[in-house]
């Protein structure tokens, strides 16, 4: 198959700390870089415009809806979707060039290497954290309810793996992790409710958080990541408890 034209799409809201390095890392990969911004109040839009991105303002209705909207704004059917806190390595850039020069199948996954409070996390289930991000938009769409959105290809479409990592700059502090955990567990509880989940037992409140810690820290070797691995394991376990505790209070209301 001949080379295909590529669009790059990114959704943002108050990402002035991240968006610059994200855009710098995609320079030269596409003639169409579009940022769908949900009315940021910081310098995000100005940075995007300075770096040559096309900015479209659109109110945030949910991650699935926003990413489908962003995909639709692309000028080309072949789309690379990135988050503002992700940065392509040179190896991944070259792999994307090779994929678009000889496109095969419906889409490609990329690996994410996460930076947590200044440390790169390679264990605990956080790496390689593969996501389908390079795709032919005619053959799939973003799916999900409120959280954990994913790109779903039509049945039978081949999916390949890109070489190289996307560097994911996640949490700069434990405080930031805890704050986002509180928000995400509320969304997760709402999603369970929408799926018809009502019953919460001691099994959910005691065993599941304990297993989350043991599985991530010991079985998935999170302890090899030092303080970052310990912090992630403990906070992730706390998140499981919060999700079910919030669902229980919702069911009791």
PDB file of C-alpha atoms in Angstrom:
ATOM      1  CA  UNK A   1       0.000   0.000   0.000  1.00  0.00           C
ATOM      2  CA  UNK A   2       1.365   3.486  -0.824  1.00  0.00           C
ATOM      3  CA  UNK A   3       2.200   6.043   1.848  1.00  0.00           C
ATOM      4  CA  UNK A   4      -0.827   7.480   3.637  1.00  0.00           C
ATOM      5  CA  UNK A   5      -1.303  11.057   4.914  1.00  0.00           C
ATOM      6  CA  UNK A   6      -1.391  11.403   8.696  1.00  0.00           C
ATOM      7  CA  UNK A   7      -3.332  13.711  11.003  1.00  0.00           C
ATOM      8  CA  UNK A   8      -2.419  14.121  14.672  1.00  0.00           C
ATOM      9  CA  UNK A   9      -5.184  14.927  17.161  1.00  0.00           C
ATOM     10  CA  UNK A  10      -4.859  15.960  20.802  1.00  0.00           C
ATOM     11  CA  UNK A  11      -7.503  16.983  23.350  1.00  0.00           C
ATOM     12  CA  UNK A  12      -6.608  19.564  25.984  1.00  0.00           C
ATOM     13  CA  UNK A  13      -7.819  21.468  28.999  1.00  0.00           C
ATOM     14  CA  UNK A  14      -5.342  23.617  30.948  1.00  0.00           C
ATOM     15  CA  UNK A  15      -2.298  21.708  29.682  1.00  0.00           C
ATOM     16  CA  UNK A  16       0.220  24.543  29.443  1.00  0.00           C
ATOM     17  CA  UNK A  17       2.722  22.506  31.476  1.00  0.00           C
ATOM     18  CA  UNK A  18       2.655  19.622  28.983  1.00  0.00           C
ATOM     19  CA  UNK A  19       1.416  20.579  25.543  1.00  0.00           C
ATOM     20  CA  UNK A  20       4.601  22.282  24.334  1.00  0.00           C
ATOM     21  CA  UNK A  21       6.836  19.206  24.562  1.00  0.00           C
ATOM     22  CA  UNK A  22       4.053  17.039  23.124  1.00  0.00           C
ATOM     23  CA  UNK A  23       3.785  19.242  20.036  1.00  0.00           C
ATOM     24  CA  UNK A  24       7.545  19.611  19.646  1.00  0.00           C
ATOM     25  CA  UNK A  25       7.872  15.818  19.523  1.00  0.00           C
ATOM     26  CA  UNK A  26       5.411  15.447  16.609  1.00  0.00           C
ATOM     27  CA  UNK A  27       7.024  18.154  14.494  1.00  0.00           C
ATOM     28  CA  UNK A  28       7.630  16.899  10.962  1.00  0.00           C
ATOM     29  CA  UNK A  29       5.320  13.882  11.219  1.00  0.00           C
ATOM     30  CA  UNK A  30       2.187  15.499   9.812  1.00  0.00           C
ATOM     31  CA  UNK A  31       0.910  18.523   7.921  1.00  0.00           C
ATOM     32  CA  UNK A  32      -2.236  18.446  10.059  1.00  0.00           C
ATOM     33  CA  UNK A  33      -1.941  18.750  13.840  1.00  0.00           C
ATOM     34  CA  UNK A  34      -5.274  19.593  15.449  1.00  0.00           C
ATOM     35  CA  UNK A  35      -5.837  20.374  19.125  1.00  0.00           C
ATOM     36  CA  UNK A  36      -9.409  20.187  20.410  1.00  0.00           C
ATOM     37  CA  UNK A  37      -9.440  22.371  23.499  1.00  0.00           C
ATOM     38  CA  UNK A  38     -12.309  22.535  25.989  1.00  0.00           C
ATOM     39  CA  UNK A  39     -11.896  26.269  26.722  1.00  0.00           C
ATOM     40  CA  UNK A  40      -8.657  26.272  28.716  1.00  0.00           C
ATOM     41  CA  UNK A  41      -8.149  29.197  31.088  1.00  0.00           C
ATOM     42  CA  UNK A  42      -4.334  29.039  31.045  1.00  0.00           C
ATOM     43  CA  UNK A  43      -1.829  29.451  28.214  1.00  0.00           C
ATOM     44  CA  UNK A  44      -2.610  26.176  26.428  1.00  0.00           C
ATOM     45  CA  UNK A  45      -4.198  27.693  23.329  1.00  0.00           C
ATOM     46  CA  UNK A  46      -1.473  30.312  22.869  1.00  0.00           C
ATOM     47  CA  UNK A  47       1.249  27.642  23.059  1.00  0.00           C
ATOM     48  CA  UNK A  48      -0.584  25.483  20.512  1.00  0.00           C
ATOM     49  CA  UNK A  49      -0.930  28.381  18.104  1.00  0.00           C
ATOM     50  CA  UNK A  50       2.715  29.382  18.526  1.00  0.00           C
ATOM     51  CA  UNK A  51       3.774  25.844  17.617  1.00  0.00           C
ATOM     52  CA  UNK A  52       1.590  25.723  14.515  1.00  0.00           C
ATOM     53  CA  UNK A  53      -1.270  23.524  15.673  1.00  0.00           C
ATOM     54  CA  UNK A  54      -4.809  24.091  14.449  1.00  0.00           C
ATOM     55  CA  UNK A  55      -6.997  24.763  17.517  1.00  0.00           C
ATOM     56  CA  UNK A  56     -10.688  23.894  17.665  1.00  0.00           C
ATOM     57  CA  UNK A  57     -12.715  24.846  20.744  1.00  0.00           C
ATOM     58  CA  UNK A  58     -15.325  22.327  21.872  1.00  0.00           C
ATOM     59  CA  UNK A  59     -17.056  21.933  25.235  1.00  0.00           C
ATOM     60  CA  UNK A  60     -16.030  18.769  27.081  1.00  0.00           C
ATOM     61  CA  UNK A  61     -18.839  16.189  27.187  1.00  0.00           C
ATOM     62  CA  UNK A  62     -16.773  13.168  28.209  1.00  0.00           C
ATOM     63  CA  UNK A  63     -13.538  11.503  27.105  1.00  0.00           C
ATOM     64  CA  UNK A  64     -15.200   9.237  24.532  1.00  0.00           C
ATOM     65  CA  UNK A  65     -17.232  12.031  22.996  1.00  0.00           C
ATOM     66  CA  UNK A  66     -14.292  14.453  22.953  1.00  0.00           C
ATOM     67  CA  UNK A  67     -11.920  11.998  21.285  1.00  0.00           C
ATOM     68  CA  UNK A  68     -14.494  11.016  18.674  1.00  0.00           C
ATOM     69  CA  UNK A  69     -15.109  14.708  17.978  1.00  0.00           C
ATOM     70  CA  UNK A  70     -11.361  15.351  17.729  1.00  0.00           C
ATOM     71  CA  UNK A  71     -10.918  12.422  15.350  1.00  0.00           C
ATOM     72  CA  UNK A  72     -13.659  13.857  13.146  1.00  0.00           C
ATOM     73  CA  UNK A  73     -11.806  17.204  12.907  1.00  0.00           C
ATOM     74  CA  UNK A  74      -8.782  15.572  11.244  1.00  0.00           C
ATOM     75  CA  UNK A  75      -8.198  16.373   7.575  1.00  0.00           C
ATOM     76  CA  UNK A  76      -6.935  12.856   6.879  1.00  0.00           C
ATOM     77  CA  UNK A  77      -8.454   9.450   7.597  1.00  0.00           C
ATOM     78  CA  UNK A  78      -5.260   8.097   9.150  1.00  0.00           C
ATOM     79  CA  UNK A  79      -5.037   9.483  12.672  1.00  0.00           C
ATOM     80  CA  UNK A  80      -2.525   9.466  15.518  1.00  0.00           C
ATOM     81  CA  UNK A  81      -4.268  10.365  18.770  1.00  0.00           C
ATOM     82  CA  UNK A  82      -2.127  11.594  21.655  1.00  0.00           C
ATOM     83  CA  UNK A  83      -2.774  12.963  25.120  1.00  0.00           C
ATOM     84  CA  UNK A  84      -1.160  16.278  25.991  1.00  0.00           C
ATOM     85  CA  UNK A  85       1.104  14.669  28.607  1.00  0.00           C
ATOM     86  CA  UNK A  86       2.615  12.187  26.118  1.00  0.00           C
ATOM     87  CA  UNK A  87       5.874  12.667  24.202  1.00  0.00           C
ATOM     88  CA  UNK A  88       7.044  10.515  21.290  1.00  0.00           C
ATOM     89  CA  UNK A  89      10.579   9.099  21.470  1.00  0.00           C
ATOM     90  CA  UNK A  90      12.667   9.149  18.303  1.00  0.00           C
ATOM     91  CA  UNK A  91      12.319   5.372  17.962  1.00  0.00           C
ATOM     92  CA  UNK A  92       8.530   5.695  18.059  1.00  0.00           C
ATOM     93  CA  UNK A  93       8.621   8.575  15.558  1.00  0.00           C
ATOM     94  CA  UNK A  94      10.546   6.405  13.120  1.00  0.00           C
ATOM     95  CA  UNK A  95       8.138   3.511  13.655  1.00  0.00           C
ATOM     96  CA  UNK A  96       5.171   5.793  12.891  1.00  0.00           C
ATOM     97  CA  UNK A  97       6.910   6.969   9.706  1.00  0.00           C
ATOM     98  CA  UNK A  98       7.422   3.357   8.644  1.00  0.00           C
ATOM     99  CA  UNK A  99       3.782   2.499   9.370  1.00  0.00           C
ATOM    100  CA  UNK A 100       2.401   5.394   7.332  1.00  0.00           C
ATOM    101  CA  UNK A 101       4.862   4.661   4.500  1.00  0.00           C
ATOM    102  CA  UNK A 102       3.523   1.098   4.213  1.00  0.00           C
ATOM    103  CA  UNK A 103       0.184   0.952   5.974  1.00  0.00           C
ATOM    104  CA  UNK A 104      -0.998  -2.508   7.015  1.00  0.00           C
ATOM    105  CA  UNK A 105      -4.382  -3.400   8.509  1.00  0.00           C
ATOM    106  CA  UNK A 106      -6.585  -1.157  10.581  1.00  0.00           C
ATOM    107  CA  UNK A 107      -4.416   0.281  13.316  1.00  0.00           C
ATOM    108  CA  UNK A 108      -1.329   0.213  15.515  1.00  0.00           C
ATOM    109  CA  UNK A 109      -0.698   0.162  19.239  1.00  0.00           C
ATOM    110  CA  UNK A 110       2.034   2.081  21.048  1.00  0.00           C
ATOM    111  CA  UNK A 111       3.696   1.447  24.394  1.00  0.00           C
ATOM    112  CA  UNK A 112       3.631   4.080  27.142  1.00  0.00           C
ATOM    113  CA  UNK A 113       6.458   4.540  29.643  1.00  0.00           C
ATOM    114  CA  UNK A 114       5.183   6.547  32.601  1.00  0.00           C
ATOM    115  CA  UNK A 115       7.097   9.092  34.641  1.00  0.00           C
ATOM    116  CA  UNK A 116       5.787   9.170  38.219  1.00  0.00           C
ATOM    117  CA  UNK A 117       7.105  11.931  40.495  1.00  0.00           C
ATOM    118  CA  UNK A 118      10.364  12.018  38.508  1.00  0.00           C
ATOM    119  CA  UNK A 119      10.880   8.240  38.216  1.00  0.00           C
ATOM    120  CA  UNK A 120      10.266   5.997  35.200  1.00  0.00           C
ATOM    121  CA  UNK A 121       7.931   3.137  36.104  1.00  0.00           C
ATOM    122  CA  UNK A 122       8.570  -0.183  34.359  1.00  0.00           C
ATOM    123  CA  UNK A 123       6.711  -2.622  36.632  1.00  0.00           C
ATOM    124  CA  UNK A 124       3.498  -2.968  38.623  1.00  0.00           C
ATOM    125  CA  UNK A 125       1.409  -3.332  35.456  1.00  0.00           C
ATOM    126  CA  UNK A 126       2.223   0.191  34.304  1.00  0.00           C
ATOM    127  CA  UNK A 127       4.489  -0.817  31.414  1.00  0.00           C
ATOM    128  CA  UNK A 128       4.254  -1.301  28.494  1.00  0.00           C
ATOM    129  CA  UNK A 129       0.610  -0.130  28.873  1.00  0.00           C
ATOM    130  CA  UNK A 130      -0.133  -0.573  25.158  1.00  0.00           C
ATOM    131  CA  UNK A 131      -2.859   1.595  23.640  1.00  0.00           C
ATOM    132  CA  UNK A 132      -4.373   1.629  20.147  1.00  0.00           C
ATOM    133  CA  UNK A 133      -3.589   5.178  19.052  1.00  0.00           C
ATOM    134  CA  UNK A 134      -2.714   5.074  15.332  1.00  0.00           C
ATOM    135  CA  UNK A 135      -5.743   4.103  13.271  1.00  0.00           C
ATOM    136  CA  UNK A 136      -7.829   4.424  10.129  1.00  0.00           C
ATOM    137  CA  UNK A 137     -10.820   6.335  11.446  1.00  0.00           C
ATOM    138  CA  UNK A 138     -13.098   4.735   8.846  1.00  0.00           C
ATOM    139  CA  UNK A 139     -12.637   1.357  10.542  1.00  0.00           C
ATOM    140  CA  UNK A 140     -13.419   2.103  14.181  1.00  0.00           C
ATOM    141  CA  UNK A 141     -14.346   4.623  16.857  1.00  0.00           C
ATOM    142  CA  UNK A 142     -13.752   5.527  20.503  1.00  0.00           C
ATOM    143  CA  UNK A 143     -15.926   3.510  22.887  1.00  0.00           C
ATOM    144  CA  UNK A 144     -16.649   3.421  26.621  1.00  0.00           C
ATOM    145  CA  UNK A 145     -18.931   5.041  29.154  1.00  0.00           C
ATOM    146  CA  UNK A 146     -17.415   7.604  31.519  1.00  0.00           C
ATOM    147  CA  UNK A 147     -13.879   6.313  32.076  1.00  0.00           C
ATOM    148  CA  UNK A 148     -11.264   4.046  30.450  1.00  0.00           C
ATOM    149  CA  UNK A 149     -12.077   5.037  26.896  1.00  0.00           C
ATOM    150  CA  UNK A 150     -10.570   2.843  24.178  1.00  0.00           C
ATOM    151  CA  UNK A 151     -10.437   2.796  20.405  1.00  0.00           C
ATOM    152  CA  UNK A 152     -12.358  -0.173  19.000  1.00  0.00           C
ATOM    153  CA  UNK A 153     -11.649  -1.408  15.482  1.00  0.00           C
ATOM    154  CA  UNK A 154     -14.259  -3.213  13.431  1.00  0.00           C
ATOM    155  CA  UNK A 155     -14.107  -7.012  13.849  1.00  0.00           C
ATOM    156  CA  UNK A 156     -11.397  -8.704  11.822  1.00  0.00           C
ATOM    157  CA  UNK A 157      -9.204  -5.635  11.359  1.00  0.00           C
ATOM    158  CA  UNK A 158      -5.503  -6.489  11.908  1.00  0.00           C
ATOM    159  CA  UNK A 159      -3.720  -4.503  14.616  1.00  0.00           C
ATOM    160  CA  UNK A 160       0.073  -4.227  14.744  1.00  0.00           C
ATOM    161  CA  UNK A 161       2.499  -2.928  17.381  1.00  0.00           C
ATOM    162  CA  UNK A 162       4.727   0.106  16.892  1.00  0.00           C
ATOM    163  CA  UNK A 163       8.289   0.014  18.172  1.00  0.00           C
ATOM    164  CA  UNK A 164       9.432   2.607  20.709  1.00  0.00           C
ATOM    165  CA  UNK A 165       7.753   4.321  23.657  1.00  0.00           C
ATOM    166  CA  UNK A 166       5.523   7.288  24.228  1.00  0.00           C
ATOM    167  CA  UNK A 167       6.842   8.984  27.356  1.00  0.00           C
ATOM    168  CA  UNK A 168       3.864   9.600  29.636  1.00  0.00           C
ATOM    169  CA  UNK A 169       4.397  12.403  32.164  1.00  0.00           C
ATOM    170  CA  UNK A 170       1.674  11.529  34.651  1.00  0.00           C
ATOM    171  CA  UNK A 171       1.897  12.732  38.254  1.00  0.00           C
ATOM    172  CA  UNK A 172       4.452  15.226  39.500  1.00  0.00           C
ATOM    173  CA  UNK A 173       3.501  14.698  43.152  1.00  0.00           C
ATOM    174  CA  UNK A 174       1.693  12.253  45.413  1.00  0.00           C
ATOM    175  CA  UNK A 175      -0.790  15.027  46.195  1.00  0.00           C
ATOM    176  CA  UNK A 176      -1.671  15.331  42.496  1.00  0.00           C
ATOM    177  CA  UNK A 177      -2.125  11.547  42.273  1.00  0.00           C
ATOM    178  CA  UNK A 178      -4.477  11.510  45.262  1.00  0.00           C
ATOM    179  CA  UNK A 179      -6.501  14.448  43.953  1.00  0.00           C
ATOM    180  CA  UNK A 180      -6.998  12.806  40.565  1.00  0.00           C
ATOM    181  CA  UNK A 181      -7.747   9.476  42.221  1.00  0.00           C
ATOM    182  CA  UNK A 182     -10.610  11.096  44.132  1.00  0.00           C
ATOM    183  CA  UNK A 183     -12.065  12.479  40.901  1.00  0.00           C
ATOM    184  CA  UNK A 184     -11.585   9.286  38.898  1.00  0.00           C
ATOM    185  CA  UNK A 185     -13.061   7.008  41.580  1.00  0.00           C
ATOM    186  CA  UNK A 186     -16.197   9.149  41.602  1.00  0.00           C
ATOM    187  CA  UNK A 187     -16.453   8.729  37.833  1.00  0.00           C
ATOM    188  CA  UNK A 188     -15.743   4.991  38.129  1.00  0.00           C
ATOM    189  CA  UNK A 189     -18.514   4.599  40.735  1.00  0.00           C
ATOM    190  CA  UNK A 190     -20.925   6.460  38.440  1.00  0.00           C
ATOM    191  CA  UNK A 191     -19.942   4.156  35.572  1.00  0.00           C
ATOM    192  CA  UNK A 192     -20.607   1.039  37.657  1.00  0.00           C
ATOM    193  CA  UNK A 193     -23.980   2.506  38.572  1.00  0.00           C
ATOM    194  CA  UNK A 194     -24.815   3.087  34.907  1.00  0.00           C
ATOM    195  CA  UNK A 195     -23.883  -0.535  34.199  1.00  0.00           C
ATOM    196  CA  UNK A 196     -26.483  -1.639  36.745  1.00  0.00           C
ATOM    197  CA  UNK A 197     -24.085  -2.476  39.582  1.00  0.00           C
ATOM    198  CA  UNK A 198     -25.737  -1.961  42.962  1.00  0.00           C
ATOM    199  CA  UNK A 199     -24.475  -4.579  45.426  1.00  0.00           C
ATOM    200  CA  UNK A 200     -21.284  -3.870  47.390  1.00  0.00           C
ATOM    201  CA  UNK A 201     -20.012  -6.374  49.963  1.00  0.00           C
ATOM    202  CA  UNK A 202     -17.071  -6.693  52.345  1.00  0.00           C
ATOM    203  CA  UNK A 203     -15.402  -8.703  49.578  1.00  0.00           C
ATOM    204  CA  UNK A 204     -15.322  -5.538  47.431  1.00  0.00           C
ATOM    205  CA  UNK A 205     -14.310  -3.251  50.290  1.00  0.00           C
ATOM    206  CA  UNK A 206     -11.639  -5.452  51.914  1.00  0.00           C
ATOM    207  CA  UNK A 207     -10.393  -8.206  49.634  1.00  0.00           C
ATOM    208  CA  UNK A 208     -10.297  -6.351  46.319  1.00  0.00           C
ATOM    209  CA  UNK A 209      -8.137  -3.435  47.614  1.00  0.00           C
ATOM    210  CA  UNK A 210      -5.803  -5.918  49.352  1.00  0.00           C
ATOM    211  CA  UNK A 211      -5.480  -7.983  46.165  1.00  0.00           C
ATOM    212  CA  UNK A 212      -4.853  -4.838  44.097  1.00  0.00           C
ATOM    213  CA  UNK A 213      -1.862  -4.020  46.300  1.00  0.00           C
ATOM    214  CA  UNK A 214      -0.473  -7.568  46.410  1.00  0.00           C
ATOM    215  CA  UNK A 215      -0.927  -8.121  42.676  1.00  0.00           C
ATOM    216  CA  UNK A 216       0.716  -4.857  41.647  1.00  0.00           C
ATOM    217  CA  UNK A 217       3.484  -4.674  44.233  1.00  0.00           C
ATOM    218  CA  UNK A 218       4.529  -8.336  44.397  1.00  0.00           C
ATOM    219  CA  UNK A 219       3.170 -10.313  41.431  1.00  0.00           C
ATOM    220  CA  UNK A 220       3.743  -7.499  38.907  1.00  0.00           C
ATOM    221  CA  UNK A 221       7.079  -6.580  40.546  1.00  0.00           C
ATOM    222  CA  UNK A 222       6.113  -3.052  41.543  1.00  0.00           C
ATOM    223  CA  UNK A 223       8.653  -3.229  44.374  1.00  0.00           C
ATOM    224  CA  UNK A 224      11.427  -2.986  41.744  1.00  0.00           C
ATOM    225  CA  UNK A 225      10.364   0.624  41.099  1.00  0.00           C
ATOM    226  CA  UNK A 226      11.275   1.700  44.627  1.00  0.00           C
ATOM    227  CA  UNK A 227       9.268   4.495  46.216  1.00  0.00           C
ATOM    228  CA  UNK A 228       7.270   5.067  43.016  1.00  0.00           C
ATOM    229  CA  UNK A 229       6.204   1.424  42.950  1.00  0.00           C
ATOM    230  CA  UNK A 230       5.187   1.450  46.603  1.00  0.00           C
ATOM    231  CA  UNK A 231       3.260   4.704  46.276  1.00  0.00           C
ATOM    232  CA  UNK A 232       1.443   3.502  43.170  1.00  0.00           C
ATOM    233  CA  UNK A 233       0.514   0.169  44.795  1.00  0.00           C
ATOM    234  CA  UNK A 234      -0.859   1.761  47.980  1.00  0.00           C
ATOM    235  CA  UNK A 235      -2.761   4.561  46.261  1.00  0.00           C
ATOM    236  CA  UNK A 236      -4.157   2.168  43.635  1.00  0.00           C
ATOM    237  CA  UNK A 237      -5.444  -0.118  46.401  1.00  0.00           C
ATOM    238  CA  UNK A 238      -7.005   2.886  48.143  1.00  0.00           C
ATOM    239  CA  UNK A 239      -8.647   3.756  44.829  1.00  0.00           C
ATOM    240  CA  UNK A 240     -10.338   0.363  44.642  1.00  0.00           C
ATOM    241  CA  UNK A 241     -11.759   0.891  48.135  1.00  0.00           C
ATOM    242  CA  UNK A 242     -12.938   4.415  47.277  1.00  0.00           C
ATOM    243  CA  UNK A 243     -14.652   3.275  44.089  1.00  0.00           C
ATOM    244  CA  UNK A 244     -16.737   0.656  45.882  1.00  0.00           C
ATOM    245  CA  UNK A 245     -17.314   2.834  48.968  1.00  0.00           C
ATOM    246  CA  UNK A 246     -18.708   5.595  46.758  1.00  0.00           C
ATOM    247  CA  UNK A 247     -20.866   3.092  44.901  1.00  0.00           C
ATOM    248  CA  UNK A 248     -22.200   1.768  48.225  1.00  0.00           C
ATOM    249  CA  UNK A 249     -23.152   5.232  49.444  1.00  0.00           C
ATOM    250  CA  UNK A 250     -24.785   5.951  46.086  1.00  0.00           C
ATOM    251  CA  UNK A 251     -26.845   2.756  46.342  1.00  0.00           C
ATOM    252  CA  UNK A 252     -27.854   3.614  49.919  1.00  0.00           C
ATOM    253  CA  UNK A 253     -28.959   7.148  49.062  1.00  0.00           C
TER     254      UNK A 253
END
